[in-house]
mmCIF file of C-alpha atoms in Angstrom:
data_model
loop_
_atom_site.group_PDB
_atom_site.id
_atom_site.type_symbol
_atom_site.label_atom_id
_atom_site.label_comp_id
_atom_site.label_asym_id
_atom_site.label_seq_id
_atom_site.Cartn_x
_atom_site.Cartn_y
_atom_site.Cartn_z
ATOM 1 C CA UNK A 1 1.782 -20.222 2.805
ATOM 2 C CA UNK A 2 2.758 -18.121 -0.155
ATOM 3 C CA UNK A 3 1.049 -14.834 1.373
ATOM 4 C CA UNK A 4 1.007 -12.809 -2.442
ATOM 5 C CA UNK A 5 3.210 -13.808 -5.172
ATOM 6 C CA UNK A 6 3.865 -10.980 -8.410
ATOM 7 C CA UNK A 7 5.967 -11.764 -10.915
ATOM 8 C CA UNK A 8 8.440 -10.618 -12.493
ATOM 9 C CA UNK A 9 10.312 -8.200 -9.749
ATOM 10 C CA UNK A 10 11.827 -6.815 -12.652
ATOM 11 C CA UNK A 11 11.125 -5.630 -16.242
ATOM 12 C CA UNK A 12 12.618 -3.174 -19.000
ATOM 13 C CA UNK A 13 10.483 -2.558 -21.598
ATOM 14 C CA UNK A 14 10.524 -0.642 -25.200
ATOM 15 C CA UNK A 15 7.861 2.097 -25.787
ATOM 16 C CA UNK A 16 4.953 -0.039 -27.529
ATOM 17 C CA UNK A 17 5.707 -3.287 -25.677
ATOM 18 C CA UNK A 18 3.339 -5.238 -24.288
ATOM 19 C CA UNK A 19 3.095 -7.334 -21.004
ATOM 20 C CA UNK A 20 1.809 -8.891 -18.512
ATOM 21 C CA UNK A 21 2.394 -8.671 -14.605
ATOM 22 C CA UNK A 22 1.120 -11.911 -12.628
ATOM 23 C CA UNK A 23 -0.215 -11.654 -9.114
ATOM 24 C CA UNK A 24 -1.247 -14.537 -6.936
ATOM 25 C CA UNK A 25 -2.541 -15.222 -3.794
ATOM 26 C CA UNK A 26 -3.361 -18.743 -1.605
ATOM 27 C CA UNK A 27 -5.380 -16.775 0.991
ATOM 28 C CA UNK A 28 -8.860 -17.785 -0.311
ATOM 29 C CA UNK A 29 -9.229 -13.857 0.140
ATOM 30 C CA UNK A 30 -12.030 -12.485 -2.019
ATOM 31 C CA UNK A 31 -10.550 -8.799 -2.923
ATOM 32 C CA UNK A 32 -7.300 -8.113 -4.882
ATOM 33 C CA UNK A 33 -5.959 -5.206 -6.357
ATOM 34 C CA UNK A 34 -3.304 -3.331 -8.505
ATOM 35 C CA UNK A 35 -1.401 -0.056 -7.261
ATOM 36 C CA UNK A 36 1.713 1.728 -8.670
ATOM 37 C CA UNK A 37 4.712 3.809 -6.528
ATOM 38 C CA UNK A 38 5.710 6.816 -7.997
ATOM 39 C CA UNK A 39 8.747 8.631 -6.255
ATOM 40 C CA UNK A 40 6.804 11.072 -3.846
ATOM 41 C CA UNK A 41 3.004 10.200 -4.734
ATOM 42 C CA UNK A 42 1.071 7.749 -2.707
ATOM 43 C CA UNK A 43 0.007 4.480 -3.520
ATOM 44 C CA UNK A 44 -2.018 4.782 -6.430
ATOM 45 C CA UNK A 45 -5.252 2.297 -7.560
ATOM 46 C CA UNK A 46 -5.072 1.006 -11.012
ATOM 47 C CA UNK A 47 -8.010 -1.787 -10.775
ATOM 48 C CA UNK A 48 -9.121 -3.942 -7.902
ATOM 49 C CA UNK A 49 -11.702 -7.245 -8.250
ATOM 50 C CA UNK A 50 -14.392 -7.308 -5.500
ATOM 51 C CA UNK A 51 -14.716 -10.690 -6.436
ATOM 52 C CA UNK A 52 -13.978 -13.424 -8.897
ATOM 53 C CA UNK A 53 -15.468 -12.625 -12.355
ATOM 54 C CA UNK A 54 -15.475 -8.504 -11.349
ATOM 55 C CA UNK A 55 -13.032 -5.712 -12.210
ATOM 56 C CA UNK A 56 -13.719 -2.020 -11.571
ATOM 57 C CA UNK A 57 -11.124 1.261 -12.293
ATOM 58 C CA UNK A 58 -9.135 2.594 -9.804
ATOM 59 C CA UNK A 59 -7.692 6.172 -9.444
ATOM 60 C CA UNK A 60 -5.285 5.871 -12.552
ATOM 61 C CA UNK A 61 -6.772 2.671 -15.315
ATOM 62 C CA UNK A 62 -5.430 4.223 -18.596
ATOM 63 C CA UNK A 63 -3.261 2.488 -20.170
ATOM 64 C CA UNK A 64 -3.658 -0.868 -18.118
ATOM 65 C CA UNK A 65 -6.166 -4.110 -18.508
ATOM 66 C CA UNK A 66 -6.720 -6.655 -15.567
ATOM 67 C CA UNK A 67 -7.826 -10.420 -15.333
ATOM 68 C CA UNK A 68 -9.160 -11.830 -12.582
ATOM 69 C CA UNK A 69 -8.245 -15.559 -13.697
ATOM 70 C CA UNK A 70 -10.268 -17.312 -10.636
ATOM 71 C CA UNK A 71 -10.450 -16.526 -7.132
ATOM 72 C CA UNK A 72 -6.519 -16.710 -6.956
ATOM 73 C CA UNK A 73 -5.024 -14.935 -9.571
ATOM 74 C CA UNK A 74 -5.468 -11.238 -10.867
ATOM 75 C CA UNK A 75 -3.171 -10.138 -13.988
ATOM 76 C CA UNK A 76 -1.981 -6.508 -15.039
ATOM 77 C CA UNK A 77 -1.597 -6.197 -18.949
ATOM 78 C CA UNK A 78 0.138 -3.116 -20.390
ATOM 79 C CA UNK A 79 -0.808 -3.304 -24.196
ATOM 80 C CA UNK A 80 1.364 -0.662 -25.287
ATOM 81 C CA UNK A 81 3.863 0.381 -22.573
ATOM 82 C CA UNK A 82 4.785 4.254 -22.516
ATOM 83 C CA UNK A 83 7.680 6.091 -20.406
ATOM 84 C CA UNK A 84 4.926 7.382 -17.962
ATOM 85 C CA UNK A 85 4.261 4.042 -17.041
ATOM 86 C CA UNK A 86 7.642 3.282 -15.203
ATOM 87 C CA UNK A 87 6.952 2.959 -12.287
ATOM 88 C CA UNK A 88 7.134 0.355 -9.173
ATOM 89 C CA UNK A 89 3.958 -2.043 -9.432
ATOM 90 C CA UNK A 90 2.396 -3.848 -6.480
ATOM 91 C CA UNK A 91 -0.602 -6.733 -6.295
ATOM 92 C CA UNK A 92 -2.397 -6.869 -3.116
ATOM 93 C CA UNK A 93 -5.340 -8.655 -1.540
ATOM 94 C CA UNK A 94 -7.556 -8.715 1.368
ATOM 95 C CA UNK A 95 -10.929 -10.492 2.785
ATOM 96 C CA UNK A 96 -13.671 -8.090 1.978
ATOM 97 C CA UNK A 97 -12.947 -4.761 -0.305
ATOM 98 C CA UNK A 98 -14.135 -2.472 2.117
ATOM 99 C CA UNK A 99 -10.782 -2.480 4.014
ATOM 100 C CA UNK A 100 -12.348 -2.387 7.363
ATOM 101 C CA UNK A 101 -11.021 -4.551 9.861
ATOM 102 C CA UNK A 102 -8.841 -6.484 7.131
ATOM 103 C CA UNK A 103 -5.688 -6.421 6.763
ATOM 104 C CA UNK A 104 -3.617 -5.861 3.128
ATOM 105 C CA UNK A 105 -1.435 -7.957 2.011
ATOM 106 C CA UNK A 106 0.887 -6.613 -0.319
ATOM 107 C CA UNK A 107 3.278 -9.034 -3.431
ATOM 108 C CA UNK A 108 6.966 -7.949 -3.630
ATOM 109 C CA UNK A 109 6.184 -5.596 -6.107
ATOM 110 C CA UNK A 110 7.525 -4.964 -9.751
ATOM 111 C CA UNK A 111 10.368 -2.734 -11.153
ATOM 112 C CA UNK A 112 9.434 -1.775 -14.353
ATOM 113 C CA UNK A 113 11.027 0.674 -16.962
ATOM 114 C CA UNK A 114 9.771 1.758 -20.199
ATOM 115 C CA UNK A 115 12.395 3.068 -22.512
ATOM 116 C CA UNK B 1 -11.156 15.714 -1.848
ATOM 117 C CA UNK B 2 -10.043 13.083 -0.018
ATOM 118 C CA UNK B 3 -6.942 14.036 1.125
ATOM 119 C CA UNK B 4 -4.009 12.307 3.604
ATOM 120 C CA UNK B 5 -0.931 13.860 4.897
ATOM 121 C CA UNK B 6 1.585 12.494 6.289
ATOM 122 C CA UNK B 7 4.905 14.514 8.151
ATOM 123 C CA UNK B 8 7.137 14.343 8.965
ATOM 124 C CA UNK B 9 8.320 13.012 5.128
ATOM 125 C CA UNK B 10 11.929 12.499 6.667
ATOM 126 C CA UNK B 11 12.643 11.728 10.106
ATOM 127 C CA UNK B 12 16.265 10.644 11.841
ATOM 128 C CA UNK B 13 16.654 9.338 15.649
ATOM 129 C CA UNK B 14 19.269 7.944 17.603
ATOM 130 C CA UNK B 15 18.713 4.261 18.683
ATOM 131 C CA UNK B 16 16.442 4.045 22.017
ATOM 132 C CA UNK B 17 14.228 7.269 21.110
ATOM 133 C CA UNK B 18 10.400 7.795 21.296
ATOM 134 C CA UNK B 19 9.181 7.741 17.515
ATOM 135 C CA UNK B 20 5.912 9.795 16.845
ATOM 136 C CA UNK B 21 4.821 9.637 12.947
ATOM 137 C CA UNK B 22 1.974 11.895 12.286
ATOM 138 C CA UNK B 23 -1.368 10.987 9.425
ATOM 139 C CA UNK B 24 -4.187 13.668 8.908
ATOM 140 C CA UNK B 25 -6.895 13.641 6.701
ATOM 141 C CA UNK B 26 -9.399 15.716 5.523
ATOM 142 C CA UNK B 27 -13.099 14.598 5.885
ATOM 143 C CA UNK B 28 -14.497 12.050 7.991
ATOM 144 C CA UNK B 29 -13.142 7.868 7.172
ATOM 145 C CA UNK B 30 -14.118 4.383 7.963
ATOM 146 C CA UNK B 31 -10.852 2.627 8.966
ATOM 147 C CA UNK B 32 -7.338 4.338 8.853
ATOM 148 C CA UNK B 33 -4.247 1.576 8.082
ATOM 149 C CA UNK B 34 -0.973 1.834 9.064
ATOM 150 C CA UNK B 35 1.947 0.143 6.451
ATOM 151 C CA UNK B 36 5.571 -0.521 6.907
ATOM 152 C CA UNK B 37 7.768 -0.326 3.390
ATOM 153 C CA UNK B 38 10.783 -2.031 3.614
ATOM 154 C CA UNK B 39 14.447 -0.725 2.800
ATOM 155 C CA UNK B 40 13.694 -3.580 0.235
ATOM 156 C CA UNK B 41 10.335 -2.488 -1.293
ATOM 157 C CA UNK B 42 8.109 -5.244 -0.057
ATOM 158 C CA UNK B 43 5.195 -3.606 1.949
ATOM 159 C CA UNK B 44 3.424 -5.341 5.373
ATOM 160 C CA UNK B 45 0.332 -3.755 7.492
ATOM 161 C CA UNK B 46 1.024 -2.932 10.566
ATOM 162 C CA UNK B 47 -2.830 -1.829 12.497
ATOM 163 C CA UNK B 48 -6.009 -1.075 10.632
ATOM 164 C CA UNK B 49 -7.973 1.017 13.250
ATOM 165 C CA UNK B 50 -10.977 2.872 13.202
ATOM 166 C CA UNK B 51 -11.135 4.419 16.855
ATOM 167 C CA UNK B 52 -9.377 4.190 20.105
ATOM 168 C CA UNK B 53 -5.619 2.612 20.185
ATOM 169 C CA UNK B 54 -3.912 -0.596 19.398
ATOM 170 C CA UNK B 55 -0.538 -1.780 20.339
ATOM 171 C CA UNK B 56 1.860 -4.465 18.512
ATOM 172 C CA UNK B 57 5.000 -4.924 20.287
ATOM 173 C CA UNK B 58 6.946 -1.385 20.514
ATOM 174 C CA UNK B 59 4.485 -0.089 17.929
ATOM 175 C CA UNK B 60 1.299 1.844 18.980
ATOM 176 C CA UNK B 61 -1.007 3.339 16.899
ATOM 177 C CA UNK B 62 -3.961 5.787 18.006
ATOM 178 C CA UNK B 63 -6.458 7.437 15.970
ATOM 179 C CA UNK B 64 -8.616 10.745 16.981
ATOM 180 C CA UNK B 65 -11.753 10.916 14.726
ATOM 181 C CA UNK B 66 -12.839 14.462 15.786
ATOM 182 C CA UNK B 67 -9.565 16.252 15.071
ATOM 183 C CA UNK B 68 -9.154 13.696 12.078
ATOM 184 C CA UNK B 69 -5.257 12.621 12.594
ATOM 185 C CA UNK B 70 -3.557 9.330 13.690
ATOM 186 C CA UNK B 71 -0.354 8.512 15.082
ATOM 187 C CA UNK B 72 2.179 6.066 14.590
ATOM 188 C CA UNK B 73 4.697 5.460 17.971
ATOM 189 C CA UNK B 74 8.008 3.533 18.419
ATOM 190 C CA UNK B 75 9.236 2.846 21.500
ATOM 191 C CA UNK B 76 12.612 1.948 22.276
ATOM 192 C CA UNK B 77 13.568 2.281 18.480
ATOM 193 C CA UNK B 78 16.155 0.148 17.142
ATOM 194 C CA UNK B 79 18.099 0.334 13.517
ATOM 195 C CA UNK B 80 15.471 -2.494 12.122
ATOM 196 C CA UNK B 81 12.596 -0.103 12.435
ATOM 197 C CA UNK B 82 14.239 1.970 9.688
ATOM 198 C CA UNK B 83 11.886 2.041 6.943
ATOM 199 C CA UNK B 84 9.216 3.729 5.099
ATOM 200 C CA UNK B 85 5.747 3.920 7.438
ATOM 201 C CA UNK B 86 2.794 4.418 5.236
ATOM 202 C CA UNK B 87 -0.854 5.273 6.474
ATOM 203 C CA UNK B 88 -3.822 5.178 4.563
ATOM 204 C CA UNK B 89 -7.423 6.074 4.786
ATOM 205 C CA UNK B 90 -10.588 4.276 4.040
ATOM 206 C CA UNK B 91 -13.048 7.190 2.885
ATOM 207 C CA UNK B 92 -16.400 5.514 3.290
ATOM 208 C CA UNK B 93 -15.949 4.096 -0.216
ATOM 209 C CA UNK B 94 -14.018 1.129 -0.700
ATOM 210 C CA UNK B 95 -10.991 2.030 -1.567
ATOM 211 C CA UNK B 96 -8.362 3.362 0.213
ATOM 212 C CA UNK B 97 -6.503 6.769 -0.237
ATOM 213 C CA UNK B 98 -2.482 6.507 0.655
ATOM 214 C CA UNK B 99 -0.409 9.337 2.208
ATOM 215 C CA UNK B 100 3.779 9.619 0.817
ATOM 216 C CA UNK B 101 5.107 7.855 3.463
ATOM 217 C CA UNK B 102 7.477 9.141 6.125
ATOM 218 C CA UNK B 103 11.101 7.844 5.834
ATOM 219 C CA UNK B 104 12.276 6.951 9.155
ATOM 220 C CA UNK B 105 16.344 6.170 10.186
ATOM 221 C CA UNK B 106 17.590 5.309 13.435
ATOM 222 C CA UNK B 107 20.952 5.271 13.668
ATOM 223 C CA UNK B 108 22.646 3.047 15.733
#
């Protein structure tokens, strides 16, 4: 198994740039999420799905828009991507949102830079 | 506010020391997890626990709800447990609240 797959691991970006960061896991688990990694901050929560067809904000949405594809796959979309949002990107998942007695699973994660 | 802190944020030790890593929070939680960050980025749990103690290996973790703080413990440390250990609390919402990390080196 796969665990979580995010792609790309890396990305440069102009200001105003769109894209999109892919996240995908073969789990069957029904919770995924989107955090960023800023140098001395905590984890941070963009969005997470409870559930296939559901998408709630997170401590820090603006800026972002998330897909959740099917029960697998969860997208990040940066519309217009700004200096403040370079930062190191991870997808995660887990069985049930509530985090208790479930384990994360954490993608690879995603370098990106906006110039 | 739901706060974590983590300390110490920087911690060096000889190979074969005790490692203690140290997570408080401020109000009352549901589950407290315990990540590993590797030298490489990529992130794996470690324990989610929610009272008591559980023990992986070399690596214990314990959690004391009253005075609101967990701990992290390495026995017998060794050069691959260098890395950034991450703990994060689950504040009787559903999503979790993440402390900075403490950056841990054992030197060889």
């Amino acid at each position: 198994n796969a665990g979580v797959t995010q792609t790309p691991k890396f990305q440069v970006l102009k200001t105003g740039q769109s894209m999109t960061l892919q996240c995908a896991q073969d789990m069957n688990h029904n919770s995924m999420y989107w955090y960023r990694q800023d140098p001395g901050m905590g984890l941070r929560l963009i969005y997470y799905s409870a559930s296939e067809g559901t998408t709630d904000k997170g401590e820090v949405p603006n800026g972002y828009n998330v897909s959740r594809l099917n029960k697998r796959e969860f997208s990040l979309r940066l519309e217009s991507a700004a200096p403040s949002q370079t930062s190191v990107y991870f997808c995660a998942s887990s069985e049930a949102l509530r985090g208790t007695g479930e384990k994360l699973f954490f993608g690879s994660g995603t370098q990106l830079s906006v110039l | 506010k739901n706060e974590v802190e983590q300390s110490p944020q920087n911690l060096t030790a000889q190979e074969g020391e005790f490692i203690t890593i140290n997570c408080s929070y401020s109000v009352g939680i549901s589950a407290l997890h315990w990540l590993q960050q590797h030298p490489g980025g990529g992130i794996v749990s470690l324990f989610m626990l929610s009272s008591g103690k559980k023990k992986h290996g070399r690596l214990i973790a314990t959690i004391n709800i009253q005075e609101k703080h967990s701990s992290l413990h390495i026995t017998a440390s060794h050069p691959r447990d260098s890395a950034v250990y991450i703990c994060a609390a689950l504040f009787g919402n559903e999503k979790l609240t993440f402390g900075t990390g403490t950056r841990l080196t054992i030197i060889p």
